[in-house]
Amino acid sequence: MCTLSIIVAASLILMLIIYLYLQAKEISALNRKNRTLEKNLASLDHQAKFIIQNDMELKLYQNAVHDKLEKLTFLKNFIGASINILDRETLFMQLNKQVTNAIGFEKACIFTFPELEIKINVGLNDAQLDAFADFINKHHTAIASLSQISSELDVASPLKKQLNFEDFLVGPVITGARIHALFIVFQSNISGGMTDAEKEVFSILCMYLGQCLDNITSFEALYHAGEELETRVKKKTFELSKTLTEIKKISKLKSDFISSVSHELRTPLTSIKGFSSLLVAEKFGILPPKAKERLKKIDDNVNKLVDMVNTLLDISRIESGKMEVKLAPSDICLLARNVTDFLSPQIEGKQLTVHMQAPGELFVYMDKHLIERVLINLINNAMKFTPLGGTISVSCRREDKKAIVSISDTGYGIPPADIDKIFQEFYRVDNPMNREIKGSGLGLSLVKKIITSHQGDIWLESEVDQGTTFYFTLKVVEDE
Ligand code: ADP
């Protein structure tokens, strides 16, 4: 019994030992696990701290980016609103409290440099402005060489204390190669001093202001040049219109004079002409041959004088608008052919060949009687100034809404220096050939007046010893 009890007790003790052993093993395994967990926990804690720190940095960075973006957007809008300002004072006035605050500062001022005239003042008292002006004056050389914004002026620290400002930035506003103004901003409105964004935006603003001032200078130069030009044009126009009035006055005096002289001459000339014709026709008795010969010359010259006086009267009548120009549709080709036919005896007499290039019909608005005189004058001149055996060409063609009539010859031509004066009254080219050829120098003047009264143009091309071509235009009658 006792033995059994001992065995049972020993078994129990063994089982207890085994149990304890197993428990100890489990505890040691749990301890190991626990240590590993603790380690992991420490690492997790470290990571969490790291994440929190990163998150804070990210937030700060995000805030900085957001701040920068906000300021840049403001700057963009400010530039958009002020880019077209063409006046310095107005430009400076834009830099008000709102702008100062929006770019991140509480106070600001602008001084012109080197005059130190205050252009804007946002929130500074007189003592602060004076102290700053003093500071700029004392450090003129250092400031004059500023090429970018600065807070580092080595002389600035005492001033900061004196002005009772934590911080300030000085920005040079550069136009051309010199500082035009100093833009100064004070006290960041973010605690902890000025941010990079504030400095960057301020620097851009200073550069932009310089650019604007350059633009204003260029605009002013351009504007003044334009104004000067306008004044000069106005002066010249005034002078020209004065000269034109003078010319018109003189021209009127001249045509009045010519008109009255021609009138006065016409009556005695008609009487002389009457008597000379009767005398030449021997109505007052037979004349000795020599007297008759001389009288014939007198009669010829009287005829020329009558022609001249009549032409002068016609010129002054057209000039003064007293001659009625009756414009009516008429065929210019037919008229050119008829006039050439009418003059053909004289043309043939001078052994000249005629080329007629006026086929069919071309209706224009014209006073037929006056245009006939134009054609007679021009073809007569072509005959007069072309040597024997030459050629005369008459042509009519249509170009757009105009008829262009031309009369060319292969004659002596007109020197370039005379071409401009050829339509003046009494103007004749002065050369030995011309002196032989009779004329008054009035024909072309009348021709030009007639064409002008038809709102047409007249011009010529000529080459000495090659020939001359006169052109004139008339308005074509359009088909309905
Ligand atoms: P006139 O023939 O009576 O001299 P015009 O006024 O008709 O007067 O002509 C003026 C001048 O123009 C002429 O004297 C002549 O010198 C020059 N002229 C005109 N037509 C021609 C031409 N076809 N060829 C050369 N010279 C011409």
Short mmCIF file of C-alpha atoms and ligand atoms in Angstrom, two decimals:
data_model
loop_
_atom_site.label_atom_id
_atom_site.label_comp_id
_atom_site.label_asym_id
_atom_site.label_seq_id
_atom_site.Cartn_x
_atom_site.Cartn_y
_atom_site.Cartn_z
CA MET A 1 0.00 0.00 0.00
CA CYS A 2 2.79 2.22 1.00
CA THR A 3 4.74 1.33 -2.11
CA LEU A 4 1.74 2.14 -4.29
CA SER A 5 1.40 5.46 -2.59
CA ILE A 6 5.03 6.20 -3.20
CA ILE A 7 4.71 5.24 -6.85
CA VAL A 8 1.63 7.42 -7.26
CA ALA A 9 3.35 10.30 -5.54
CA ALA A 10 6.47 9.88 -7.67
CA SER A 11 4.34 9.76 -10.81
CA LEU A 12 2.54 12.89 -9.77
CA ILE A 13 5.85 14.60 -9.03
CA LEU A 14 7.17 13.51 -12.44
CA MET A 15 4.07 14.75 -14.20
CA LEU A 16 4.38 18.04 -12.29
CA ILE A 17 8.01 18.29 -13.30
CA ILE A 18 7.11 17.56 -16.91
CA TYR A 19 4.28 20.11 -16.76
CA LEU A 20 6.54 22.69 -15.21
CA TYR A 21 9.18 21.97 -17.77
CA LEU A 22 6.67 22.44 -20.59
CA GLN A 23 5.33 25.63 -18.98
CA ALA A 24 8.86 26.99 -18.65
CA LYS A 25 9.49 26.23 -22.30
CA GLU A 26 6.29 27.97 -23.31
CA ILE A 27 7.13 30.97 -21.12
CA SER A 28 10.55 31.23 -22.70
CA ALA A 29 8.94 31.04 -26.19
CA LEU A 30 6.45 33.73 -25.14
CA ASN A 31 9.29 35.85 -23.82
CA ARG A 32 11.07 35.58 -27.11
CA LYS A 33 7.88 36.54 -28.94
CA ASN A 34 7.39 39.41 -26.55
CA ARG A 35 10.89 40.73 -27.21
CA THR A 36 10.33 40.50 -30.94
CA LEU A 37 7.02 42.33 -30.53
CA GLU A 38 8.69 45.01 -28.47
CA LYS A 39 11.32 45.43 -31.13
CA ASN A 40 8.66 45.67 -33.82
CA LEU A 41 6.73 48.13 -31.74
CA ALA A 42 9.80 50.34 -31.33
CA SER A 43 10.43 50.21 -35.06
CA LEU A 44 6.77 51.03 -35.76
CA ASP A 45 6.95 53.91 -33.34
CA HIS A 46 10.07 55.18 -35.07
CA GLN A 47 8.36 54.90 -38.45
CA ALA A 48 5.25 56.66 -37.17
CA LYS A 49 7.40 59.53 -35.91
CA PHE A 50 9.16 59.65 -39.26
CA ILE A 51 5.83 59.70 -41.12
CA ILE A 52 4.49 62.46 -38.89
CA GLN A 53 7.64 64.50 -39.45
CA ASN A 54 7.45 63.97 -43.21
CA ASP A 55 3.81 64.87 -43.17
CA MET A 56 4.55 68.09 -41.34
CA GLU A 57 7.34 68.94 -43.77
CA LEU A 58 5.03 68.14 -46.68
CA LYS A 59 2.37 70.39 -45.23
CA LEU A 60 4.89 73.18 -44.81
CA TYR A 61 6.08 72.65 -48.36
CA GLN A 62 2.48 72.54 -49.62
CA ASN A 63 1.75 75.76 -47.78
CA ALA A 64 4.83 77.38 -49.28
CA VAL A 65 3.85 76.23 -52.78
CA HIS A 66 0.29 77.38 -52.24
CA ASP A 67 1.53 80.74 -50.96
CA LYS A 68 3.85 81.12 -53.94
CA LEU A 69 1.11 80.16 -56.35
CA GLU A 70 -1.29 82.64 -54.80
CA LYS A 71 1.26 85.43 -55.04
CA LEU A 72 2.19 84.53 -58.61
CA THR A 73 -1.48 84.46 -59.59
CA PHE A 74 -1.93 87.86 -58.01
CA LEU A 75 1.16 89.12 -59.84
CA LYS A 76 -0.17 87.74 -63.12
CA ASN A 77 -3.47 89.58 -62.63
CA PHE A 78 -1.65 92.74 -61.59
CA ILE A 79 0.51 92.59 -64.72
CA GLY A 80 -2.58 91.97 -66.87
CA ALA A 81 -4.31 95.01 -65.40
CA SER A 82 -1.34 97.38 -65.58
CA ILE A 83 0.49 96.35 -68.75
CA ASN A 84 -1.22 98.99 -70.88
CA ILE A 85 -0.52 101.89 -68.52
CA LEU A 86 1.44 104.52 -70.39
CA ASP A 87 2.00 107.03 -67.65
CA ARG A 88 4.60 106.72 -64.85
CA GLU A 89 2.51 108.32 -62.10
CA THR A 90 -0.48 106.07 -62.83
CA LEU A 91 1.81 103.05 -62.87
CA PHE A 92 3.24 103.84 -59.42
CA MET A 93 -0.23 104.54 -58.07
CA GLN A 94 -1.17 100.92 -58.80
CA LEU A 95 1.23 99.80 -56.05
CA ASN A 96 -1.22 100.43 -53.23
CA LYS A 97 -1.91 98.76 -49.88
CA GLN A 98 -3.78 95.88 -51.50
CA VAL A 99 -0.82 95.02 -53.74
CA THR A 100 1.68 95.41 -50.88
CA ASN A 101 -0.33 93.02 -48.68
CA ALA A 102 -1.00 90.58 -51.51
CA ILE A 103 2.70 90.08 -52.24
CA GLY A 104 3.27 89.46 -48.53
CA PHE A 105 4.27 92.74 -46.88
CA GLU A 106 2.71 95.23 -44.54
CA LYS A 107 4.37 98.44 -45.62
CA ALA A 108 6.05 99.79 -48.72
CA CYS A 109 7.42 102.93 -50.33
CA ILE A 110 8.96 103.97 -53.63
CA PHE A 111 11.62 106.65 -54.01
CA THR A 112 12.84 107.91 -57.35
CA PHE A 113 16.58 107.57 -57.59
CA PRO A 114 18.72 109.62 -57.14
CA GLU A 115 16.22 112.48 -56.62
CA LEU A 116 14.46 110.65 -53.75
CA GLU A 117 11.01 111.89 -54.60
CA ILE A 118 8.40 109.77 -52.80
CA LYS A 119 6.14 108.09 -55.33
CA ILE A 120 4.13 105.82 -53.03
CA ASN A 121 3.85 105.33 -49.30
CA VAL A 122 1.94 102.45 -47.77
CA GLY A 123 1.83 102.71 -43.99
CA LEU A 124 5.11 104.49 -43.13
CA ASN A 125 5.29 107.55 -40.93
CA ASP A 126 7.30 110.67 -41.83
CA ALA A 127 10.16 109.79 -39.47
CA GLN A 128 10.56 106.39 -41.10
CA LEU A 129 10.48 107.88 -44.60
CA ASP A 130 13.09 110.50 -43.60
CA ALA A 131 15.31 107.86 -42.04
CA PHE A 132 15.14 105.80 -45.18
CA ALA A 133 15.89 108.78 -47.42
CA ASP A 134 18.85 109.49 -45.17
CA PHE A 135 19.99 105.90 -45.41
CA ILE A 136 19.80 105.97 -49.24
CA ASN A 137 21.75 109.22 -49.35
CA LYS A 138 24.49 107.87 -47.08
CA HIS A 139 24.88 104.66 -49.04
CA HIS A 140 24.32 106.13 -52.44
CA THR A 141 27.24 104.28 -54.09
CA ALA A 142 26.30 100.85 -52.76
CA ILE A 143 22.67 101.40 -53.73
CA ALA A 144 23.50 102.80 -57.19
CA SER A 145 25.21 99.51 -58.05
CA LEU A 146 22.32 97.29 -56.94
CA SER A 147 21.26 94.99 -59.74
CA GLN A 148 18.80 92.87 -57.81
CA ILE A 149 16.73 92.98 -54.66
CA SER A 150 18.70 93.07 -51.46
CA SER A 151 18.21 92.65 -47.76
CA GLU A 152 21.91 92.20 -47.24
CA LEU A 153 23.13 95.77 -47.41
CA ASP A 154 25.91 95.56 -44.82
CA VAL A 155 24.89 98.95 -43.54
CA ALA A 156 21.31 97.95 -43.02
CA SER A 157 21.36 96.45 -39.55
CA PRO A 158 21.59 99.70 -37.55
CA LEU A 159 18.84 101.06 -39.75
CA LYS A 160 16.63 98.09 -38.95
CA LYS A 161 16.93 98.97 -35.30
CA GLN A 162 16.51 102.67 -35.94
CA LEU A 163 13.40 102.14 -38.03
CA ASN A 164 12.11 99.50 -35.72
CA PHE A 165 11.66 97.06 -38.58
CA GLU A 166 12.36 93.40 -38.37
CA ASP A 167 13.20 93.11 -41.97
CA PHE A 168 13.03 94.97 -45.21
CA LEU A 169 13.89 94.45 -48.88
CA VAL A 170 15.24 97.06 -51.29
CA GLY A 171 14.41 96.45 -54.95
CA PRO A 172 16.01 98.48 -57.73
CA VAL A 173 13.61 99.42 -60.55
CA ILE A 174 16.00 99.52 -63.48
CA THR A 175 15.26 101.28 -66.77
CA GLY A 176 17.82 101.25 -69.53
CA ALA A 177 21.08 100.91 -67.62
CA ARG A 178 20.24 102.95 -64.53
CA ILE A 179 18.12 102.73 -61.40
CA HIS A 180 15.02 104.82 -61.91
CA ALA A 181 13.45 104.11 -58.52
CA LEU A 182 13.88 102.13 -55.31
CA PHE A 183 11.00 99.96 -54.24
CA ILE A 184 11.21 99.10 -50.55
CA VAL A 185 8.97 96.65 -48.72
CA PHE A 186 8.86 96.17 -44.96
CA GLN A 187 7.80 93.46 -42.54
CA SER A 188 6.66 90.17 -43.85
CA ASN A 189 3.10 89.45 -42.83
CA ILE A 190 4.10 85.84 -42.19
CA SER A 191 5.68 85.38 -38.76
CA GLY A 192 9.18 84.04 -38.96
CA GLY A 193 10.55 86.49 -41.57
CA MET A 194 10.39 86.77 -45.29
CA THR A 195 9.77 83.66 -47.32
CA ASP A 196 11.51 82.74 -50.55
CA ALA A 197 8.17 83.19 -52.34
CA GLU A 198 7.91 86.77 -51.09
CA LYS A 199 11.44 87.56 -52.19
CA GLU A 200 10.91 85.96 -55.58
CA VAL A 201 7.60 87.70 -56.25
CA PHE A 202 9.03 91.04 -55.12
CA SER A 203 12.02 90.59 -57.41
CA ILE A 204 9.71 89.82 -60.38
CA LEU A 205 7.61 92.88 -59.55
CA CYS A 206 10.69 95.15 -59.54
CA MET A 207 11.83 93.77 -62.91
CA TYR A 208 8.33 94.17 -64.31
CA LEU A 209 8.15 97.80 -63.15
CA GLY A 210 11.48 98.50 -64.88
CA GLN A 211 10.13 96.91 -68.06
CA CYS A 212 6.95 99.01 -67.84
CA LEU A 213 8.97 102.20 -67.42
CA ASP A 214 11.08 101.23 -70.46
CA ASN A 215 7.88 100.71 -72.45
CA ILE A 216 6.57 104.10 -71.32
CA THR A 217 9.82 105.76 -72.40
CA SER A 218 9.63 104.07 -75.82
CA PHE A 219 5.97 105.02 -76.17
CA GLU A 220 6.71 108.64 -75.24
CA ALA A 221 9.52 108.81 -77.79
CA LEU A 222 7.22 107.37 -80.44
CA TYR A 223 4.35 109.63 -79.42
CA HIS A 224 6.53 112.74 -79.52
CA ALA A 225 7.97 111.73 -82.89
CA GLY A 226 4.41 111.25 -84.16
CA GLU A 227 3.32 114.56 -82.68
CA GLU A 228 6.31 116.35 -84.18
CA LEU A 229 5.60 114.76 -87.53
CA GLU A 230 1.96 115.75 -87.29
CA THR A 231 2.90 119.35 -86.45
CA ARG A 232 5.32 119.41 -89.37
CA VAL A 233 2.72 117.94 -91.72
CA LYS A 234 0.14 120.48 -90.47
CA LYS A 235 2.63 123.33 -90.96
CA LYS A 236 3.54 122.13 -94.44
CA THR A 237 -0.12 121.57 -95.33
CA PHE A 238 -0.91 125.08 -94.15
CA GLU A 239 2.00 126.50 -96.17
CA LEU A 240 0.94 124.49 -99.19
CA SER A 241 -2.67 125.57 -98.97
CA LYS A 242 -1.50 129.18 -98.59
CA THR A 243 0.69 128.79 -101.67
CA LEU A 244 -2.17 127.10 -103.49
CA THR A 245 -4.53 129.98 -102.66
CA GLU A 246 -1.84 132.40 -103.84
CA ILE A 247 -1.38 130.40 -107.06
CA LYS A 248 -5.13 130.28 -107.62
CA LYS A 249 -5.32 134.02 -107.05
CA ILE A 250 -2.46 134.70 -109.47
CA SER A 251 -3.90 132.22 -111.97
CA LYS A 252 -7.29 133.95 -111.76
CA LEU A 253 -5.65 137.35 -112.20
CA LYS A 254 -3.78 135.99 -115.20
CA SER A 255 -6.85 134.48 -116.85
CA ASP A 256 -8.89 137.62 -116.10
CA PHE A 257 -6.14 139.67 -117.66
CA ILE A 258 -5.82 137.39 -120.71
CA SER A 259 -9.58 137.31 -121.06
CA SER A 260 -9.99 141.10 -120.96
CA VAL A 261 -6.98 141.70 -123.24
CA SER A 262 -8.32 139.13 -125.72
CA HIS A 263 -11.74 140.79 -125.61
CA GLU A 264 -10.22 144.20 -126.19
CA LEU A 265 -8.11 142.84 -129.04
CA ARG A 266 -10.96 141.01 -130.73
CA THR A 267 -12.92 144.10 -131.83
CA PRO A 268 -10.06 145.97 -133.56
CA LEU A 269 -8.76 142.66 -134.96
CA THR A 270 -12.14 141.84 -136.49
CA SER A 271 -12.14 145.22 -138.15
CA ILE A 272 -8.51 144.84 -139.39
CA LYS A 273 -9.34 141.32 -140.58
CA GLY A 274 -12.39 142.62 -142.47
CA PHE A 275 -10.43 145.35 -144.22
CA SER A 276 -7.40 143.18 -144.99
CA SER A 277 -9.63 140.49 -146.54
CA LEU A 278 -11.45 143.08 -148.65
CA LEU A 279 -8.15 144.67 -149.70
CA VAL A 280 -6.59 141.30 -150.62
CA ALA A 281 -9.76 140.43 -152.58
CA GLU A 282 -9.18 143.80 -154.40
CA LYS A 283 -12.67 145.01 -153.46
CA PHE A 284 -11.27 148.54 -153.21
CA GLY A 285 -9.54 148.44 -156.57
CA ILE A 286 -6.69 146.61 -158.25
CA LEU A 287 -3.47 146.71 -156.27
CA PRO A 288 0.10 146.80 -157.52
CA PRO A 289 1.55 143.23 -157.22
CA LYS A 290 4.06 144.22 -154.50
CA ALA A 291 1.35 145.87 -152.38
CA LYS A 292 -0.89 142.84 -152.88
CA GLU A 293 1.89 140.49 -151.86
CA ARG A 294 2.51 142.48 -148.62
CA LEU A 295 -1.21 142.77 -147.93
CA LYS A 296 -1.50 138.98 -148.29
CA LYS A 297 1.14 138.58 -145.56
CA ILE A 298 -0.71 141.07 -143.38
CA ASP A 299 -3.93 139.12 -143.95
CA ASP A 300 -2.19 135.80 -143.04
CA ASN A 301 -0.78 137.27 -139.86
CA VAL A 302 -4.11 138.83 -138.93
CA ASN A 303 -5.64 135.36 -139.35
CA LYS A 304 -3.02 133.94 -136.97
CA LEU A 305 -3.68 136.75 -134.50
CA VAL A 306 -7.43 136.10 -134.64
CA ASP A 307 -6.76 132.38 -134.05
CA MET A 308 -4.52 133.19 -131.11
CA VAL A 309 -6.99 135.58 -129.52
CA ASN A 310 -9.81 133.05 -129.99
CA THR A 311 -7.70 130.26 -128.44
CA LEU A 312 -6.80 132.51 -125.50
CA LEU A 313 -10.46 133.36 -125.01
CA ASP A 314 -11.36 129.65 -125.10
CA ILE A 315 -8.64 128.81 -122.56
CA SER A 316 -9.84 131.48 -120.14
CA ARG A 317 -13.48 130.48 -120.68
CA ILE A 318 -12.72 126.85 -119.84
CA GLU A 319 -10.58 127.91 -116.86
CA SER A 320 -13.30 130.13 -115.44
CA GLY A 321 -15.99 127.54 -116.15
CA LYS A 322 -17.74 129.93 -118.51
CA MET A 323 -17.48 127.53 -121.44
CA GLU A 324 -20.24 124.96 -121.35
CA VAL A 325 -18.87 121.43 -121.82
CA LYS A 326 -21.71 119.33 -123.20
CA LEU A 327 -20.85 115.71 -122.40
CA ALA A 328 -22.83 113.19 -124.44
CA PRO A 329 -22.21 109.59 -125.54
CA SER A 330 -20.34 109.62 -128.85
CA ASP A 331 -18.06 107.28 -130.80
CA ILE A 332 -14.43 108.35 -130.30
CA CYS A 333 -13.12 105.86 -132.91
CA LEU A 334 -15.35 107.37 -135.57
CA LEU A 335 -14.31 110.90 -134.59
CA ALA A 336 -10.59 109.95 -134.75
CA ARG A 337 -11.08 108.43 -138.21
CA ASN A 338 -13.01 111.51 -139.45
CA VAL A 339 -10.44 114.01 -138.15
CA THR A 340 -7.59 112.01 -139.70
CA ASP A 341 -9.46 111.86 -143.02
CA PHE A 342 -10.12 115.59 -142.84
CA LEU A 343 -6.39 116.29 -142.33
CA SER A 344 -5.22 113.72 -144.91
CA PRO A 345 -4.52 116.31 -147.67
CA GLN A 346 -1.95 118.06 -145.43
CA ILE A 347 -0.59 114.70 -144.23
CA GLU A 348 -0.14 113.47 -147.76
CA GLY A 349 1.33 116.86 -148.74
CA LYS A 350 4.13 116.16 -146.26
CA GLN A 351 4.52 112.60 -147.59
CA LEU A 352 3.68 111.15 -144.19
CA THR A 353 2.22 107.67 -143.72
CA VAL A 354 -0.79 107.32 -141.43
CA HIS A 355 -1.54 104.23 -139.35
CA MET A 356 -5.08 104.17 -138.12
CA GLN A 357 -5.79 101.79 -135.24
CA ALA A 358 -9.31 102.75 -134.30
CA PRO A 359 -11.51 99.94 -135.56
CA GLY A 360 -15.20 99.52 -134.74
CA GLU A 361 -16.84 101.83 -132.25
CA LEU A 362 -16.07 102.96 -128.73
CA PHE A 363 -18.63 105.19 -127.08
CA VAL A 364 -17.38 107.75 -124.59
CA TYR A 365 -18.79 110.78 -122.81
CA MET A 366 -17.46 113.80 -124.69
CA ASP A 367 -18.17 117.23 -126.07
CA LYS A 368 -17.63 116.19 -129.67
CA HIS A 369 -16.77 119.67 -130.83
CA LEU A 370 -14.10 120.14 -128.15
CA ILE A 371 -12.54 116.66 -128.56
CA GLU A 372 -12.41 117.31 -132.30
CA ARG A 373 -10.25 120.36 -131.52
CA VAL A 374 -8.03 118.20 -129.31
CA LEU A 375 -7.51 115.66 -132.11
CA ILE A 376 -6.90 118.39 -134.73
CA ASN A 377 -4.32 120.06 -132.47
CA LEU A 378 -2.45 116.84 -131.64
CA ILE A 379 -2.46 115.50 -135.22
CA ASN A 380 -1.44 118.93 -136.53
CA ASN A 381 1.49 119.00 -134.08
CA ALA A 382 2.48 115.46 -135.10
CA MET A 383 2.53 116.66 -138.72
CA LYS A 384 4.38 119.88 -137.94
CA PHE A 385 7.13 118.24 -135.89
CA THR A 386 7.74 115.18 -138.12
CA PRO A 387 10.08 115.44 -141.08
CA LEU A 388 9.06 114.35 -144.61
CA GLY A 389 8.49 110.61 -145.03
CA GLY A 390 7.70 109.99 -141.37
CA THR A 391 4.79 108.10 -139.87
CA ILE A 392 1.83 109.20 -137.77
CA SER A 393 -0.23 106.63 -135.85
CA VAL A 394 -3.64 107.29 -134.35
CA SER A 395 -5.14 104.67 -132.04
CA CYS A 396 -8.17 104.20 -129.77
CA ARG A 397 -8.50 101.36 -127.30
CA ARG A 398 -10.47 100.53 -124.21
CA GLU A 399 -8.82 99.85 -120.87
CA ASP A 400 -11.24 99.04 -118.08
CA LYS A 401 -13.62 102.02 -117.82
CA LYS A 402 -11.50 104.33 -119.93
CA ALA A 403 -10.85 104.91 -123.59
CA ILE A 404 -7.20 105.66 -124.31
CA VAL A 405 -6.52 107.68 -127.44
CA SER A 406 -2.95 108.06 -128.66
CA ILE A 407 -1.30 110.09 -131.42
CA SER A 408 2.31 109.13 -132.18
CA ASP A 409 4.81 110.41 -134.62
CA THR A 410 8.34 109.60 -135.70
CA GLY A 411 9.38 113.26 -135.44
CA TYR A 412 11.92 115.41 -133.65
CA GLY A 413 10.76 114.48 -130.18
CA ILE A 414 10.76 116.64 -127.03
CA PRO A 415 13.80 116.87 -124.71
CA PRO A 416 13.10 115.46 -121.20
CA ALA A 417 13.64 118.89 -119.58
CA ASP A 418 10.78 120.39 -121.62
CA ILE A 419 8.21 117.63 -121.11
CA ASP A 420 6.86 119.03 -117.83
CA LYS A 421 6.42 122.55 -119.23
CA ILE A 422 4.93 121.62 -122.57
CA PHE A 423 1.32 122.23 -121.48
CA GLN A 424 2.03 125.76 -120.21
CA GLU A 425 0.66 128.66 -122.19
CA PHE A 426 3.06 130.08 -124.80
CA TYR A 427 5.65 127.39 -124.05
CA ARG A 428 7.58 126.21 -127.09
CA VAL A 429 10.68 124.04 -127.15
CA ASP A 430 13.60 126.27 -127.94
CA ASN A 431 15.60 124.54 -130.68
CA PRO A 432 16.61 125.49 -134.25
CA MET A 433 13.99 123.15 -135.79
CA ASN A 434 11.20 124.69 -133.77
CA ARG A 435 12.20 128.20 -134.66
CA GLU A 436 11.51 127.32 -138.31
CA ILE A 437 8.05 125.96 -137.46
CA LYS A 438 5.36 128.52 -136.83
CA GLY A 439 3.20 128.33 -133.75
CA SER A 440 1.93 130.19 -130.69
CA GLY A 441 2.54 127.68 -127.90
CA LEU A 442 -1.13 127.79 -126.99
CA GLY A 443 -2.47 124.60 -128.63
CA LEU A 444 -1.38 122.09 -125.96
CA SER A 445 -2.55 124.36 -123.16
CA LEU A 446 -6.05 124.41 -124.68
CA VAL A 447 -5.89 120.64 -125.29
CA LYS A 448 -5.04 119.97 -121.63
CA LYS A 449 -7.82 122.25 -120.39
CA ILE A 450 -10.36 120.48 -122.60
CA ILE A 451 -9.29 117.00 -121.44
CA THR A 452 -9.31 118.10 -117.78
CA SER A 453 -12.82 119.49 -118.25
CA HIS A 454 -13.78 115.93 -119.34
CA GLN A 455 -12.20 114.53 -116.12
CA GLY A 456 -9.67 112.80 -118.33
CA ASP A 457 -5.87 112.56 -118.18
CA ILE A 458 -3.31 113.63 -120.72
CA TRP A 459 0.38 112.74 -120.85
CA LEU A 460 3.16 112.08 -123.31
CA GLU A 461 6.21 109.97 -123.98
CA SER A 462 8.95 111.32 -126.15
CA GLU A 463 12.48 110.66 -127.25
CA VAL A 464 14.56 113.17 -129.11
CA ASP A 465 14.90 112.24 -132.83
CA GLN A 466 12.73 109.16 -132.30
CA GLY A 467 9.27 110.64 -131.93
CA THR A 468 6.50 111.56 -129.54
CA THR A 469 3.28 109.94 -128.37
CA PHE A 470 0.49 111.92 -126.72
CA TYR A 471 -2.14 109.96 -124.79
CA PHE A 472 -5.47 111.12 -123.40
CA THR A 473 -8.32 109.31 -121.69
CA LEU A 474 -12.10 109.68 -121.75
CA LYS A 475 -14.77 107.91 -119.73
CA VAL A 476 -16.33 104.98 -121.55
CA VAL A 477 -20.14 104.68 -121.74
CA GLU A 478 -20.87 101.41 -119.90
CA ASP A 479 -23.34 98.90 -121.32
CA GLU A 480 -26.62 98.88 -119.36
P1 ADP B 1 2.61 125.31 -131.05
O1 ADP B 1 2.52 124.02 -131.77
O2 ADP B 1 1.70 126.33 -131.59
O3 ADP B 1 3.98 125.77 -130.83
P2 ADP B 1 1.62 123.80 -128.85
O4 ADP B 1 1.11 124.21 -127.55
O5 ADP B 1 0.73 122.97 -129.69
O6 ADP B 1 2.03 125.10 -129.59
O7 ADP B 1 2.96 123.04 -128.66
C1 ADP B 1 3.93 123.59 -127.79
C2 ADP B 1 5.30 123.05 -128.13
O8 ADP B 1 5.37 121.68 -127.88
C3 ADP B 1 5.65 123.14 -129.56
O9 ADP B 1 6.15 124.40 -129.90
C4 ADP B 1 6.70 122.07 -129.73
O10 ADP B 1 7.93 122.55 -129.29
C5 ADP B 1 6.26 121.02 -128.76
N1 ADP B 1 5.49 119.93 -129.42
C6 ADP B 1 4.16 119.75 -129.42
N2 ADP B 1 3.82 118.64 -130.09
C7 ADP B 1 4.99 118.08 -130.52
C8 ADP B 1 5.31 116.89 -131.25
N3 ADP B 1 4.39 116.05 -131.70
N4 ADP B 1 6.61 116.64 -131.50
C9 ADP B 1 7.58 117.47 -131.04
N5 ADP B 1 7.33 118.61 -130.33
C10 ADP B 1 6.05 118.91 -130.09
#
